[in-house]
PDB file of C-alpha atoms and ligand atoms in Angstrom:
ATOM      1  CA  MET X   2      -0.305   0.152  -0.162  1.00 95.00           C
ATOM      2  CA  LYS X   3       1.423   3.404  -0.719  1.00 94.00           C
ATOM      3  CA  SER X   4       1.026   6.669   1.643  1.00 93.00           C
ATOM      4  CA  LEU X   5       0.014   9.921  -0.186  1.00 90.00           C
ATOM      5  CA  LYS X   6       0.835  12.187   2.740  1.00 81.00           C
ATOM      6  CA  PRO X   7       2.469  11.211   6.541  1.00 82.00           C
ATOM      7  CA  ARG X   8       0.365  12.755   9.039  1.00 88.00           C
ATOM      8  CA  VAL X   9       0.968  16.005  10.761  1.00 86.00           C
ATOM      9  CA  SER X  10       0.669  16.900  14.187  1.00 88.00           C
ATOM     10  CA  LEU X  11      -1.518  19.946  14.963  1.00 89.00           C
ATOM     11  CA  HIS X  12       0.958  23.053  16.186  1.00 91.00           C
ATOM     12  CA  GLN X  13      -1.157  23.154  19.406  1.00 91.00           C
ATOM     13  CA  ALA X  14      -0.783  19.226  20.558  1.00 91.00           C
ATOM     14  CA  GLU X  15       2.683  19.993  19.447  1.00 92.00           C
ATOM     15  CA  CYS X  16       3.497  22.422  21.794  1.00 94.00           C
ATOM     16  CA  PHE X  17       1.825  21.067  24.769  1.00 95.00           C
ATOM     17  CA  ARG X  18       3.601  17.728  24.053  1.00 93.00           C
ATOM     18  CA  LEU X  19       6.898  18.772  23.962  1.00 94.00           C
ATOM     19  CA  LEU X  20       6.164  21.208  27.093  1.00 95.00           C
ATOM     20  CA  GLN X  21       3.904  19.910  29.604  1.00 92.00           C
ATOM     21  CA  GLU X  22       6.727  19.113  31.748  1.00 91.00           C
ATOM     22  CA  ARG X  23       8.040  22.754  31.716  1.00 93.00           C
ATOM     23  CA  PHE X  24       5.561  25.340  30.714  1.00 95.00           C
ATOM     24  CA  HIS X  25       1.904  26.262  32.515  1.00 95.00           C
ATOM     25  CA  PHE X  26      -0.620  25.969  30.326  1.00 95.00           C
ATOM     26  CA  PHE X  27      -3.801  26.985  31.852  1.00 93.00           C
ATOM     27  CA  ASP X  28      -6.330  24.468  32.860  1.00 95.00           C
ATOM     28  CA  ASP X  29      -8.463  24.299  30.123  1.00 94.00           C
ATOM     29  CA  THR X  30      -6.198  24.867  27.102  1.00 93.00           C
ATOM     30  CA  ALA X  31      -4.238  21.676  28.811  1.00 94.00           C
ATOM     31  CA  ALA X  32      -7.733  19.721  28.883  1.00 94.00           C
ATOM     32  CA  ARG X  33      -8.581  20.843  25.386  1.00 92.00           C
ATOM     33  CA  CYS X  34      -4.643  19.891  23.669  1.00 93.00           C
ATOM     34  CA  ASP X  35      -4.844  16.441  26.171  1.00 93.00           C
ATOM     35  CA  LYS X  36      -7.802  15.608  24.233  1.00 92.00           C
ATOM     36  CA  LEU X  37      -5.934  16.396  20.897  1.00 91.00           C
ATOM     37  CA  LEU X  38      -3.131  14.328  21.491  1.00 93.00           C
ATOM     38  CA  LYS X  39      -5.432  11.466  22.482  1.00 94.00           C
ATOM     39  CA  GLY X  40      -6.863  11.663  19.233  1.00 94.00           C
ATOM     40  CA  GLU X  41      -3.409  11.603  17.769  1.00 94.00           C
ATOM     41  CA  TYR X  42      -2.240   9.081  18.883  1.00 95.00           C
ATOM     42  CA  GLY X  43      -4.912   7.181  18.736  1.00 97.00           C
ATOM     43  CA  GLU X  44      -4.791   8.317  14.274  1.00 97.00           C
ATOM     44  CA  THR X  45      -1.064   7.553  14.555  1.00 96.00           C
ATOM     45  CA  ARG X  46      -1.649   3.775  16.080  1.00 97.00           C
ATOM     46  CA  VAL X  47      -4.233   3.425  13.237  1.00 97.00           C
ATOM     47  CA  ASP X  48      -1.893   4.333  10.734  1.00 97.00           C
ATOM     48  CA  GLU X  49       0.404   2.083  11.857  1.00 96.00           C
ATOM     49  CA  VAL X  50      -2.149  -0.706  12.252  1.00 97.00           C
ATOM     50  CA  LEU X  51      -3.010  -0.398   9.056  1.00 97.00           C
ATOM     51  CA  SER X  52      -0.084   0.019   7.127  1.00 95.00           C
ATOM     52  CA  CYS X  53       1.581  -2.983   8.457  1.00 97.00           C
ATOM     53  CA  PHE X  54      -1.991  -4.890   7.637  1.00 98.00           C
ATOM     54  CA  PHE X  55      -1.909  -4.083   4.072  1.00 97.00           C
ATOM     55  CA  ASP X  56       2.164  -3.978   3.397  1.00 96.00           C
ATOM     56  CA  GLY X  57       2.334  -5.859  -0.181  1.00 96.00           C
ATOM     57  CA  PHE X  58      -1.015  -5.252  -1.282  1.00 97.00           C
ATOM     58  CA  ASP X  59      -2.325  -2.592  -2.739  1.00 96.00           C
ATOM     59  CA  GLY X  60      -4.240   0.803  -2.265  1.00 96.00           C
ATOM     60  CA  ILE X  61      -3.812   4.429  -1.829  1.00 97.00           C
ATOM     61  CA  TYR X  62      -3.550   5.449   1.731  1.00 97.00           C
ATOM     62  CA  ILE X  63      -4.420   9.080   2.691  1.00 96.00           C
ATOM     63  CA  SER X  64      -3.877  10.643   6.665  1.00 94.00           C
ATOM     64  CA  ASP X  65      -6.083  13.583   7.880  1.00 93.00           C
ATOM     65  CA  LEU X  66      -7.853  14.560   4.525  1.00 93.00           C
ATOM     66  CA  ARG X  67     -10.200  17.867   5.023  1.00 91.00           C
ATOM     67  CA  LEU X  68     -12.340  18.349   2.228  1.00 92.00           C
ATOM     68  CA  ASN X  69     -14.417  20.619   0.978  1.00 90.00           C
ATOM     69  CA  ILE X  70     -17.593  19.737  -0.349  1.00 88.00           C
ATOM     70  CA  ASP X  71     -20.864  21.755  -1.547  1.00 83.00           C
ATOM     71  CA  PHE X  72     -19.600  24.597   1.061  1.00 86.00           C
ATOM     72  CA  GLN X  73     -19.372  22.136   3.878  1.00 88.00           C
ATOM     73  CA  GLN X  74     -16.243  21.184   5.171  1.00 88.00           C
ATOM     74  CA  VAL X  75     -15.442  17.123   6.338  1.00 92.00           C
ATOM     75  CA  GLN X  76     -12.751  15.774   7.923  1.00 92.00           C
ATOM     76  CA  VAL X  77     -11.359  12.366   7.188  1.00 95.00           C
ATOM     77  CA  ASP X  78      -8.926  10.475   9.844  1.00 95.00           C
ATOM     78  CA  SER X  79      -8.070   7.615   7.379  1.00 96.00           C
ATOM     79  CA  LEU X  80      -9.114   6.541   4.235  1.00 96.00           C
ATOM     80  CA  ILE X  81      -7.825   3.905   1.489  1.00 97.00           C
ATOM     81  CA  VAL X  82      -8.670   3.947  -1.832  1.00 97.00           C
ATOM     82  CA  LEU X  83      -8.681   0.577  -3.027  1.00 97.00           C
ATOM     83  CA  ASP X  84      -9.549  -0.604  -7.345  1.00 94.00           C
ATOM     84  CA  ASP X  85     -13.761  -0.708  -6.807  1.00 94.00           C
ATOM     85  CA  CYS X  86     -14.267   0.967  -3.489  1.00 97.00           C
ATOM     86  CA  VAL X  87     -13.091   3.880  -0.927  1.00 98.00           C
ATOM     87  CA  LEU X  88     -12.116   2.467   2.691  1.00 98.00           C
ATOM     88  CA  VAL X  89     -12.803   5.271   5.709  1.00 98.00           C
ATOM     89  CA  PHE X  90     -11.584   5.339   8.797  1.00 98.00           C
ATOM     90  CA  GLU X  91     -12.977   7.376  11.959  1.00 98.00           C
ATOM     91  CA  VAL X  92     -10.831   6.866  14.217  1.00 97.00           C
ATOM     92  CA  LYS X  93     -12.557   6.847  18.303  1.00 97.00           C
ATOM     93  CA  ASN X  94      -9.515   6.732  21.051  1.00 96.00           C
ATOM     94  CA  LEU X  95     -12.141   6.579  23.901  1.00 95.00           C
ATOM     95  CA  SER X  96     -11.602   5.695  27.492  1.00 93.00           C
ATOM     96  CA  PHE X  97     -15.324   4.630  28.098  1.00 96.00           C
ATOM     97  CA  ASP X  98     -17.447   1.542  26.758  1.00 97.00           C
ATOM     98  CA  LEU X  99     -20.241   1.920  24.339  1.00 97.00           C
ATOM     99  CA  HIS X 100     -23.396   0.005  23.037  1.00 97.00           C
ATOM    100  CA  ALA X 101     -23.525  -0.932  19.467  1.00 97.00           C
ATOM    101  CA  ALA X 102     -27.111  -1.977  17.566  1.00 95.00           C
ATOM    102  CA  ASP X 103     -28.509  -1.174  14.492  1.00 91.00           C
ATOM    103  CA  GLY X 104     -25.900   0.948  12.818  1.00 92.00           C
ATOM    104  CA  LEU X 105     -26.026   3.402  16.012  1.00 96.00           C
ATOM    105  CA  PHE X 106     -23.741   3.676  19.040  1.00 98.00           C
ATOM    106  CA  TYR X 107     -25.495   4.142  23.067  1.00 98.00           C
ATOM    107  CA  MET X 108     -23.655   5.335  25.925  1.00 97.00           C
ATOM    108  CA  MET X 109     -24.183   2.349  28.195  1.00 97.00           C
ATOM    109  CA  SER X 110     -27.292   4.396  30.599  1.00 97.00           C
ATOM    110  CA  GLY X 111     -28.834   3.927  27.073  1.00 96.00           C
ATOM    111  CA  GLU X 112     -28.348   7.449  25.628  1.00 97.00           C
ATOM    112  CA  PRO X 113     -27.727   7.541  22.310  1.00 98.00           C
ATOM    113  CA  PHE X 114     -24.455   9.122  21.505  1.00 98.00           C
ATOM    114  CA  THR X 115     -25.304  11.691  19.246  1.00 97.00           C
ATOM    115  CA  ALA X 116     -22.339  13.257  18.564  1.00 96.00           C
ATOM    116  CA  LEU X 117     -20.573  10.072  17.133  1.00 97.00           C
ATOM    117  CA  ASN X 118     -23.919   8.903  15.267  1.00 98.00           C
ATOM    118  CA  ASP X 119     -24.209  12.319  13.590  1.00 97.00           C
ATOM    119  CA  GLN X 120     -20.733  12.538  12.721  1.00 96.00           C
ATOM    120  CA  LEU X 121     -20.634   8.747  11.098  1.00 97.00           C
ATOM    121  CA  ALA X 122     -23.460   9.556   9.364  1.00 96.00           C
ATOM    122  CA  ARG X 123     -22.575  12.954   7.871  1.00 95.00           C
ATOM    123  CA  LEU X 124     -19.514  11.090   6.800  1.00 95.00           C
ATOM    124  CA  LYS X 125     -21.793   8.573   4.648  1.00 96.00           C
ATOM    125  CA  LYS X 126     -23.269  11.099   3.044  1.00 95.00           C
ATOM    126  CA  LEU X 127     -20.681  13.687   1.974  1.00 95.00           C
ATOM    127  CA  LEU X 128     -18.159  11.738   0.336  1.00 96.00           C
ATOM    128  CA  ARG X 129     -20.999   8.724  -0.731  1.00 96.00           C
ATOM    129  CA  ALA X 130     -21.946  11.524  -2.954  1.00 95.00           C
ATOM    130  CA  TYR X 131     -18.853  13.541  -3.471  1.00 95.00           C
ATOM    131  CA  VAL X 132     -17.429   9.752  -4.674  1.00 96.00           C
ATOM    132  CA  ALA X 133     -20.533   9.035  -7.036  1.00 96.00           C
ATOM    133  CA  GLN X 134     -20.007  12.056  -8.654  1.00 95.00           C
ATOM    134  CA  PHE X 135     -17.074  10.589 -10.038  1.00 96.00           C
ATOM    135  CA  ASP X 136     -18.393   7.411 -10.664  1.00 96.00           C
ATOM    136  CA  PRO X 137     -21.582   5.672  -8.643  1.00 96.00           C
ATOM    137  CA  TYR X 138     -20.218   2.505  -8.892  1.00 96.00           C
ATOM    138  CA  ILE X 139     -18.076   2.798  -6.267  1.00 97.00           C
ATOM    139  CA  ASP X 140     -18.561   1.887  -2.751  1.00 97.00           C
ATOM    140  CA  VAL X 141     -17.754   4.216  -0.386  1.00 97.00           C
ATOM    141  CA  ILE X 142     -17.747   2.493   3.277  1.00 97.00           C
ATOM    142  CA  VAL X 143     -17.465   3.962   6.447  1.00 97.00           C
ATOM    143  CA  TYR X 144     -15.783   2.277   9.700  1.00 98.00           C
ATOM    144  CA  PRO X 145     -15.926   3.297  12.815  1.00 98.00           C
ATOM    145  CA  PHE X 146     -12.392   2.231  14.671  1.00 98.00           C
ATOM    146  CA  PHE X 147     -11.958   2.041  18.161  1.00 98.00           C
ATOM    147  CA  ILE X 148      -8.628   1.770  19.059  1.00 97.00           C
ATOM    148  CA  ASN X 149      -8.532   1.940  22.534  1.00 96.00           C
ATOM    149  CA  ASP X 150      -8.037  -1.659  23.891  1.00 94.00           C
ATOM    150  CA  SER X 151      -9.367  -1.319  26.954  1.00 94.00           C
ATOM    151  CA  GLN X 152     -12.640  -0.233  25.610  1.00 95.00           C
ATOM    152  CA  CYS X 153     -15.658  -2.211  25.339  1.00 96.00           C
ATOM    153  CA  ILE X 154     -17.857  -2.353  22.855  1.00 96.00           C
ATOM    154  CA  HIS X 155     -20.798  -4.453  23.572  1.00 97.00           C
ATOM    155  CA  GLY X 156     -22.772  -5.926  21.398  1.00 95.00           C
ATOM    156  CA  MET X 157     -20.497  -5.188  18.036  1.00 94.00           C
ATOM    157  CA  LEU X 158     -20.155  -7.976  15.547  1.00 93.00           C
ATOM    158  CA  LEU X 159     -16.847 -10.033  14.903  1.00 92.00           C
ATOM    159  CA  ARG X 160     -17.386  -9.694  11.139  1.00 92.00           C
ATOM    160  CA  GLY X 161     -19.486  -6.228  11.072  1.00 93.00           C
ATOM    161  CA  ASP X 162     -19.052  -3.181  10.009  1.00 94.00           C
ATOM    162  CA  VAL X 163     -17.340  -1.475  13.889  1.00 97.00           C
ATOM    163  CA  LEU X 164     -13.711  -1.999  13.980  1.00 97.00           C
ATOM    164  CA  ALA X 165     -11.349  -2.329  17.143  1.00 97.00           C
ATOM    165  CA  THR X 166      -8.043  -3.892  17.243  1.00 96.00           C
ATOM    166  CA  SER X 167      -9.429  -7.558  18.457  1.00 95.00           C
ATOM    167  CA  ASN X 168     -11.195  -8.009  15.218  1.00 96.00           C
ATOM    168  CA  PHE X 169     -10.315  -5.347  12.555  1.00 97.00           C
ATOM    169  CA  ALA X 170      -7.895  -8.175  10.404  1.00 97.00           C
ATOM    170  CA  LEU X 171     -10.917 -10.440  10.179  1.00 97.00           C
ATOM    171  CA  VAL X 172     -13.529  -7.724   8.695  1.00 97.00           C
ATOM    172  CA  LEU X 173     -10.727  -5.911   6.465  1.00 98.00           C
ATOM    173  CA  ALA X 174      -8.971  -9.318   4.999  1.00 97.00           C
ATOM    174  CA  LYS X 175     -11.350  -9.065   2.337  1.00 97.00           C
ATOM    175  CA  TYR X 176      -9.709  -5.954   1.073  1.00 97.00           C
ATOM    176  CA  ARG X 177      -6.153  -7.129   0.946  1.00 97.00           C
ATOM    177  CA  ARG X 178      -5.219  -7.626  -2.541  1.00 95.00           C
ATOM    178  CA  ARG X 179      -2.852  -7.454  -5.745  1.00 96.00           C
ATOM    179  CA  PHE X 180      -3.940  -4.655  -8.399  1.00 96.00           C
ATOM    180  CA  ASN X 181      -2.372  -1.976 -10.652  1.00 95.00           C
ATOM    181  CA  TRP X 182      -2.578   0.973  -8.175  1.00 92.00           C
ATOM    182  CA  ARG X 183      -1.982   3.544 -11.119  1.00 93.00           C
ATOM    183  CA  SER X 184      -6.057   2.972 -11.638  1.00 94.00           C
ATOM    184  CA  THR X 185      -6.766   4.119  -8.440  1.00 95.00           C
ATOM    185  CA  VAL X 186      -4.728   8.055  -9.394  1.00 95.00           C
ATOM    186  CA  PRO X 187      -7.873  10.335 -10.992  1.00 96.00           C
ATOM    187  CA  LEU X 188     -10.413   9.388  -8.078  1.00 96.00           C
ATOM    188  CA  VAL X 189      -7.040  10.031  -5.882  1.00 96.00           C
ATOM    189  CA  ASN X 190      -7.043  13.276  -7.554  1.00 96.00           C
ATOM    190  CA  HIS X 191     -10.648  13.892  -7.217  1.00 95.00           C
ATOM    191  CA  LEU X 192     -10.567  13.659  -3.495  1.00 95.00           C
ATOM    192  CA  MET X 193      -7.221  15.896  -3.514  1.00 94.00           C
ATOM    193  CA  LYS X 194      -9.082  18.692  -5.639  1.00 91.00           C
ATOM    194  CA  ARG X 195     -11.348  18.914  -2.742  1.00 91.00           C
ATOM    195  CA  SER X 196      -8.527  19.114  -0.147  1.00 90.00           C
ATOM    196  CA  VAL X 197      -8.569  21.958   2.221  1.00 86.00           C
ATOM    197  CA  PRO X 198      -5.762  23.268   4.546  1.00 79.00           C
ATOM    198  CA  ASN X 199      -6.209  22.232   8.566  1.00 73.00           C
ATOM    199  CA  ASP X 200      -8.079  25.342   9.498  1.00 65.00           C
ATOM    200  CA  PHE X 201      -8.373  24.264  12.894  1.00 64.00           C
ATOM    201  CA  ASP X 202      -4.485  24.432  13.443  1.00 70.00           C
ATOM    202  CA  LYS X 203      -4.155  27.775  15.021  1.00 77.00           C
ATOM    203  CA  LYS X 204      -0.622  28.763  15.837  1.00 84.00           C
ATOM    204  CA  MET X 205      -0.203  28.497  19.970  1.00 89.00           C
ATOM    205  CA  ASP X 206       1.481  31.411  21.714  1.00 90.00           C
ATOM    206  CA  ILE X 207       4.404  30.730  23.730  1.00 94.00           C
ATOM    207  CA  ASP X 208       6.115  33.208  25.701  1.00 94.00           C
ATOM    208  CA  TYR X 209       9.610  31.993  25.486  1.00 95.00           C
ATOM    209  CA  SER X 210      10.776  33.611  28.913  1.00 95.00           C
ATOM    210  CA  LYS X 211       8.072  31.309  30.724  1.00 96.00           C
ATOM    211  CA  VAL X 212       9.069  28.497  29.507  1.00 96.00           C
ATOM    212  CA  THR X 213      11.557  26.415  31.608  1.00 96.00           C
ATOM    213  CA  LYS X 214      15.668  26.015  30.377  1.00 96.00           C
ATOM    214  CA  GLY X 215      16.995  22.705  30.144  1.00 96.00           C
ATOM    215  CA  THR X 216      17.323  19.447  28.460  1.00 96.00           C
ATOM    216  CA  TYR X 217      14.494  16.888  27.758  1.00 95.00           C
ATOM    217  CA  CYS X 218      14.164  13.497  26.489  1.00 95.00           C
ATOM    218  CA  SER X 219      12.574  13.709  22.893  1.00 93.00           C
ATOM    219  CA  VAL X 220      10.692  10.132  23.701  1.00 92.00           C
ATOM    220  CA  CYS X 221       8.797  11.377  27.737  1.00 93.00           C
ATOM    221  CA  TYR X 222       9.583  14.422  26.830  1.00 93.00           C
ATOM    222  CA  ASN X 223      11.050  14.720  31.084  1.00 93.00           C
ATOM    223  CA  LYS X 224      14.227  16.401  32.343  1.00 93.00           C
ATOM    224  CA  VAL X 225      17.406  13.692  31.617  1.00 95.00           C
ATOM    225  CA  GLU X 226      20.528  14.266  33.294  1.00 93.00           C
ATOM    226  CA  ARG X 227      24.077  14.556  32.280  1.00 93.00           C
ATOM    227  CA  ILE X 228      26.136  11.657  32.955  1.00 93.00           C
ATOM    228  CA  SER X 229      29.654  12.101  31.433  1.00 92.00           C
ATOM    229  CA  GLN X 230      30.889  14.526  28.901  1.00 87.00           C
ATOM    230  CA  ARG X 231      29.107  12.993  26.057  1.00 90.00           C
ATOM    231  CA  LYS X 232      26.068  11.110  27.822  1.00 95.00           C
ATOM    232  CA  PHE X 233      22.780  12.580  29.054  1.00 96.00           C
ATOM    233  CA  ARG X 234      20.727   9.792  30.915  1.00 96.00           C
ATOM    234  CA  CYS X 235      16.435  10.352  30.986  1.00 95.00           C
ATOM    235  CA  LEU X 236      15.758   8.508  34.209  1.00 93.00           C
ATOM    236  CA  LYS X 237      11.925   8.025  33.267  1.00 94.00           C
ATOM    237  CA  CYS X 238      13.481   5.830  29.118  1.00 93.00           C
ATOM    238  CA  ASN X 239      15.797   4.532  31.229  1.00 93.00           C
ATOM    239  CA  THR X 240      17.811   5.005  28.388  1.00 94.00           C
ATOM    240  CA  ASP X 241      21.133   6.995  27.359  1.00 96.00           C
ATOM    241  CA  ILE X 242      20.956  10.138  24.905  1.00 95.00           C
ATOM    242  CA  SER X 243      24.562  11.245  23.312  1.00 95.00           C
ATOM    243  CA  THR X 244      24.911  14.771  23.891  1.00 94.00           C
ATOM    244  CA  ALA X 245      24.971  15.570  20.230  1.00 93.00           C
ATOM    245  CA  ALA X 246      21.261  14.140  20.545  1.00 94.00           C
ATOM    246  CA  VAL X 247      20.430  16.512  22.977  1.00 95.00           C
ATOM    247  CA  ILE X 248      21.289  19.293  20.699  1.00 94.00           C
ATOM    248  CA  SER X 249      19.763  18.535  18.090  1.00 91.00           C
ATOM    249  CA  ASN X 250      16.812  17.564  19.765  1.00 93.00           C
ATOM    250  CA  GLY X 251      17.244  21.184  21.553  1.00 94.00           C
ATOM    251  CA  VAL X 252      17.108  22.605  17.956  1.00 92.00           C
ATOM    252  CA  LYS X 253      14.071  20.616  16.249  1.00 91.00           C
ATOM    253  CA  GLU X 254      12.252  21.648  19.718  1.00 94.00           C
ATOM    254  CA  ILE X 255      12.887  25.307  19.267  1.00 93.00           C
ATOM    255  CA  SER X 256      11.772  24.972  15.431  1.00 90.00           C
ATOM    256  CA  ARG X 257       8.430  23.362  16.145  1.00 90.00           C
ATOM    257  CA  ILE X 258       7.785  25.499  18.660  1.00 94.00           C
ATOM    258  CA  TRP X 259       8.815  29.034  17.054  1.00 92.00           C
ATOM    259  CA  PRO X 260       8.786  28.164  13.371  1.00 86.00           C
ATOM    260  CA  ASP X 261      10.377  31.706  12.500  1.00 86.00           C
ATOM    261  CA  LYS X 262      13.129  32.272  15.445  1.00 88.00           C
ATOM    262  CA  PRO X 263      16.318  32.260  13.887  1.00 86.00           C
ATOM    263  CA  ILE X 264      18.779  29.246  15.194  1.00 87.00           C
ATOM    264  CA  THR X 265      21.615  30.709  16.993  1.00 88.00           C
ATOM    265  CA  THR X 266      24.284  28.999  19.299  1.00 89.00           C
ATOM    266  CA  LYS X 267      23.272  31.866  21.584  1.00 91.00           C
ATOM    267  CA  LEU X 268      19.399  30.745  21.829  1.00 93.00           C
ATOM    268  CA  VAL X 269      20.535  27.023  22.014  1.00 93.00           C
ATOM    269  CA  THR X 270      23.108  27.422  24.565  1.00 94.00           C
ATOM    270  CA  ASP X 271      20.332  29.442  26.411  1.00 95.00           C
ATOM    271  CA  TRP X 272      17.084  26.703  25.437  1.00 96.00           C
ATOM    272  CA  LEU X 273      19.513  24.304  26.820  1.00 95.00           C
ATOM    273  CA  GLY X 274      20.015  25.224  30.026  1.00 92.00           C
ATOM    274  CA  GLU X 275      23.455  26.014  29.730  1.00 78.00           C
ATOM    275  CA  SER X 276      24.501  22.391  31.017  1.00 85.00           C
ATOM    276  CA  ILE X 277      26.397  22.019  27.749  1.00 92.00           C
ATOM    277  CA  ASP X 278      29.272  24.643  26.533  1.00 91.00           C
ATOM    278  CA  LYS X 279      29.034  26.987  23.998  1.00 92.00           C
ATOM    279  CA  ARG X 280      31.905  25.466  22.138  1.00 92.00           C
ATOM    280  CA  THR X 281      30.290  22.060  22.165  1.00 92.00           C
ATOM    281  CA  ILE X 282      26.817  23.247  20.785  1.00 92.00           C
ATOM    282  CA  GLN X 283      28.666  25.676  18.077  1.00 90.00           C
ATOM    283  CA  ARG X 284      30.495  22.546  16.970  1.00 89.00           C
ATOM    284  CA  VAL X 285      27.067  20.412  16.389  1.00 89.00           C
ATOM    285  CA  LEU X 286      25.590  23.343  15.036  1.00 88.00           C
ATOM    286  CA  SER X 287      28.098  23.411  12.275  1.00 84.00           C
ATOM    287  CA  LYS X 288      28.172  19.646  11.630  1.00 81.00           C
ATOM    288  CA  ASN X 289      24.941  19.172  11.291  1.00 78.00           C
ATOM    289  CA  TYR X 290      22.725  22.250  10.388  1.00 72.00           C
ATOM    290  CA  LEU X 291      23.397  24.582   7.305  1.00 65.00           C
ATOM    291  CA  LEU X 292      25.029  28.045   7.925  1.00 63.00           C
ATOM    292  CA  THR X 293      23.093  30.405   6.348  1.00 58.00           C
ATOM    293  CA  LYS X 294      24.138  33.779   7.830  1.00 53.00           C
ATOM    294  CA  GLY X 295      25.751  35.738  10.558  1.00 49.00           C
ATOM    295  CA  ASN X 296      25.334  38.115  12.615  1.00 40.00           C
ATOM    296  CA  TYR X 297      26.570  39.838  16.261  1.00 35.00           C
ATOM    297  CA  GLU X 298      24.320  37.423  17.782  1.00 41.00           C
ATOM    298  CA  GLY X 299      26.067  34.430  16.601  1.00 46.00           C
ATOM    299  CA  TRP X 300      25.302  31.927  13.802  1.00 50.00           C
ATOM    300  CA  HIS X 301      22.145  31.327  12.327  1.00 54.00           C
ATOM    301  CA  TYR X 302      21.440  27.912  10.845  1.00 58.00           C
ATOM    302  CA  LYS X 303      18.777  25.987   9.098  1.00 49.00           C
TER     303      LYS X 303
HETATM  304 ZN1   ZN T   2      12.387   9.866  28.297  1.00 79.80          ZN
END
């Protein structure tokens, strides 16, 4: 299976992930970002699960597709274009149990889960109509995919149209096949021409001066401690990280949070909390980054 575009993390989610241990987020921002991260984590897991399952078979995988159809915007978490159908996945990473019956979802109290039912109905309606404009014989199948293993969907059928990690392989096995993937290009183009940028991705304004500086782990985002001249250790992950990797990680953090900030030796030294001397930072930067221009502050790297 070919993947058309990699999933990109929202700026807000990215800032929250990188800075949760060292910046004070307001409670409502933290709650909102936490939800975003949970959603992104679920979507990324589905990307991995599906690309692994369809490895060696044909199809085009598109993640996070936002379509503007008839002045309505619809967001698709993941989608696979096959030779005669389109599989659409609505990913849910929820921690509460649900009940499924007759194509609808209910809370365990018996209340209909209206937000999800409406979302799925809207996805089906808009995507089916739009794909039918291209070819009315192409099927559009919308699968809700519950990725959290600890969540239970009562009443869900083993070979039904509700997916979880326990049954997706059984349900999707019939779509694993070989065909000339080029035959899907016109339909992929039809979908992509309605694709719009993600307008939920508002830039998060982080005040540089209020962020705690220091050396942090690129996996768990906790502090890493220096154990020798060339090594740091993350006590949470229990892994060793080279000084050069800690510096490169610092550069990545700055450029993700403040994409417009020029990277200078002075800035990186300050960002890493001055735990690594300026000369080492300068050496790593000049070895790994392209020097673009210099000024009184130091050197700019790209
Ligand atoms: Zn760690």
